[in-house]
C-alpha positions in Angstrom: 3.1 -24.7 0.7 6.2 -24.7 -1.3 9.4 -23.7 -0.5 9.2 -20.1 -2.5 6.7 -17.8 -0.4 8.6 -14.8 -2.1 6.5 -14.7 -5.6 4.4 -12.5 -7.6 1.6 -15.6 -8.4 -0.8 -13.3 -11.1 -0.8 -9.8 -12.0 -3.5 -8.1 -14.1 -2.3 -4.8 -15.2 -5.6 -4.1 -16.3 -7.4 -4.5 -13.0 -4.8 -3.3 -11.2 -4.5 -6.0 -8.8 -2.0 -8.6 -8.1 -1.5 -11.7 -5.9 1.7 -12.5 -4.2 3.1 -14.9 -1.9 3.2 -12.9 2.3 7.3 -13.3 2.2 8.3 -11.1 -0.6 9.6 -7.9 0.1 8.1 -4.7 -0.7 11.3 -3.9 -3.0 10.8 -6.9 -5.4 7.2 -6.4 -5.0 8.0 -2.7 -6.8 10.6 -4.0 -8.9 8.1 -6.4 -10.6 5.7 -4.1 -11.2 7.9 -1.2 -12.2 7.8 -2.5 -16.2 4.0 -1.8 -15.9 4.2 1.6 -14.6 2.3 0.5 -11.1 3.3 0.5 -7.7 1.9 -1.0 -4.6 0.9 2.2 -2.6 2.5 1.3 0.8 6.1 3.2 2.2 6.6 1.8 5.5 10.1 2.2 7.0 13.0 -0.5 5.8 11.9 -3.3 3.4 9.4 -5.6 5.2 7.2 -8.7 3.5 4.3 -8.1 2.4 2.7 -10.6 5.1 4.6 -8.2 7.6 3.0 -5.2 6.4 -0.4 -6.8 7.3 0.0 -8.5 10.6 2.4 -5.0 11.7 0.1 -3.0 10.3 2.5 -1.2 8.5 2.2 2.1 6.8 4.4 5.3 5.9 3.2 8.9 4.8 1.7 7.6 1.1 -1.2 6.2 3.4 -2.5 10.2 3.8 -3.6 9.4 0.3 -3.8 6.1 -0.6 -4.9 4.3 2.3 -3.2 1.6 5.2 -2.4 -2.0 4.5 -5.7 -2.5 5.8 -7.1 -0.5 2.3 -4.7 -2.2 0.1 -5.9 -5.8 1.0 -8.6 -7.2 -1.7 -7.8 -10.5 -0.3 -5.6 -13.5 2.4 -5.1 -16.8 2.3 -4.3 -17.5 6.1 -3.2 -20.6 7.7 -4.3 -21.0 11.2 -2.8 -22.2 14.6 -4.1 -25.8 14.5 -3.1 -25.6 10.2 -6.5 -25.5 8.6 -6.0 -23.1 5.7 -9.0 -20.0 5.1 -9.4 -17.5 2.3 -11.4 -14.4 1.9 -11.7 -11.8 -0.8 -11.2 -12.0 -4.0 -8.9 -10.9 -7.1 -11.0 -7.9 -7.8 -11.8 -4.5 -6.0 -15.5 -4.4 -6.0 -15.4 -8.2 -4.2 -17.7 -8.2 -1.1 -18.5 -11.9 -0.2 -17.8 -13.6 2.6 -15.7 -12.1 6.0 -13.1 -10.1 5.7 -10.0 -12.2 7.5 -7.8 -9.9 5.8 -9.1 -6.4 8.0 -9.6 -9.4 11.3 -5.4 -10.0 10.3 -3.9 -6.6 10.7 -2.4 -5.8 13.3 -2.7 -9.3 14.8 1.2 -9.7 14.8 0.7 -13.3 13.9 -1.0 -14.1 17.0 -4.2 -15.4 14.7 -2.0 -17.6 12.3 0.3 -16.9 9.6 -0.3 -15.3 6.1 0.4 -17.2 2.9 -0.6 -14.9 0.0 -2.2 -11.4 -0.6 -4.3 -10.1 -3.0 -3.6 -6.0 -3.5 -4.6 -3.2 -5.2 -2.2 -1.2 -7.1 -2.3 2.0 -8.5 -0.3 3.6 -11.8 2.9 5.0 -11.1 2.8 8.5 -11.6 4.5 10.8 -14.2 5.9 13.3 -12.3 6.5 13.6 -8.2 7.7 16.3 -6.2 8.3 17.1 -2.3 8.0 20.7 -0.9 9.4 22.0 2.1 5.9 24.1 3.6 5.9 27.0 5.8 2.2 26.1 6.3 1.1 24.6 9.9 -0.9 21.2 8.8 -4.5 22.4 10.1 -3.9 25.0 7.0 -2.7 22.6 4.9 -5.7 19.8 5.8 -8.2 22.8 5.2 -6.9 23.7 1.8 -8.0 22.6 -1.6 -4.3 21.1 -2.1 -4.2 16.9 -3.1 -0.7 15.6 -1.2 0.2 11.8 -1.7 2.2 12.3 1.6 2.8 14.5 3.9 5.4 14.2 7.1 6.6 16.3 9.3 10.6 16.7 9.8 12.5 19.2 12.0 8.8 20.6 12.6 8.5 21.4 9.0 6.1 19.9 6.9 7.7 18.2 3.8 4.8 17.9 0.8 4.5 15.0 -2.2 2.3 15.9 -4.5 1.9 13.8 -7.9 0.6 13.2 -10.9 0.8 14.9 -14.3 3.3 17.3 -14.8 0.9 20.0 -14.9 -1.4 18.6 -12.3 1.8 19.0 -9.8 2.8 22.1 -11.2 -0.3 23.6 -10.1 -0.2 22.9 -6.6 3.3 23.2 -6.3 3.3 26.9 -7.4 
């Protein structure tokens, strides 16, 4: 391995997928994909790697709607204890051969190996975003027809993300 492990090695915009190298951060991870108008779906706390997401099993409140790390994963590259180097997965979404080291790696805090690159899915970055402050309890708010990205509860409110299209957000919003 070289000395970078902080890269973005491929992106296809189209396929909204991407391969990086486990130590960037989440933040250049973003940044790089920004231009694009696509994110990596994933808000843990702070600015952790993206190999740190995976062994941590790391998530935030976007994870209500877009999945864990776990969901994210389309693909590792691992190296394990005594060196000898395994992939599974694939570039693409709909991949389903071979075993999944990626779903056997999280939550492992490294005690399986290390990780050397991920392949993720992304998603477009949305036009518009807004959080609400709800009265609502969250049983109500699970049972209704509404569509949050996230949803977290602070000073035993609930605060609300929706996105999307401007009207799309209006809607629920309202």
């Amino acid at each position: 391995m070289s000395g970078f492990s902080d890269r973005v090695l491929e992106h296809e915009p189209g396929d909204l997928t991407c391969i990086v190298e486990a130590g960037i951060r989440l933040s250049q991870l973003q940044a790089a994909l920004r231009p694009h108008r696509q994110r990596f779906s994933l808000d843990p706390p702070g600015d952790p790697t993206l190999g740190e997401c995976l062994l941590d099993d790391l998530s935030g409140p976007l994870s209500h709607r877009f999945g864990t790390m776990r969901d994210l994963v389309i693909g590792v590259t691992v190296v394990l204890p005594d060196g000898l180097r395994a992939s599974s997965g694939g570039k693409v979404v709909k991949n389903v051969a071979g075993y999944d080291l990626a779903k056997l790696f999280c939550g492992s805090r490294g005690r399986l190996g290390s990780v050397e690159r991920l392949a993720l899915r992304l998603h477009p970055t949305p036009e518009v975003a807004r959080t609400v402050v709800s009265g609502r309890s969250w049983p109500e708010l699970h049972r209704s027809q509404l569509v949050p990205s996230a949803v977290d509860l602070v000073d035993s409110r609930l605060h609300v993300l929706f996105e999307g299209s401007a009207a799309a957000v209006d809607a629920q919003v309202e």
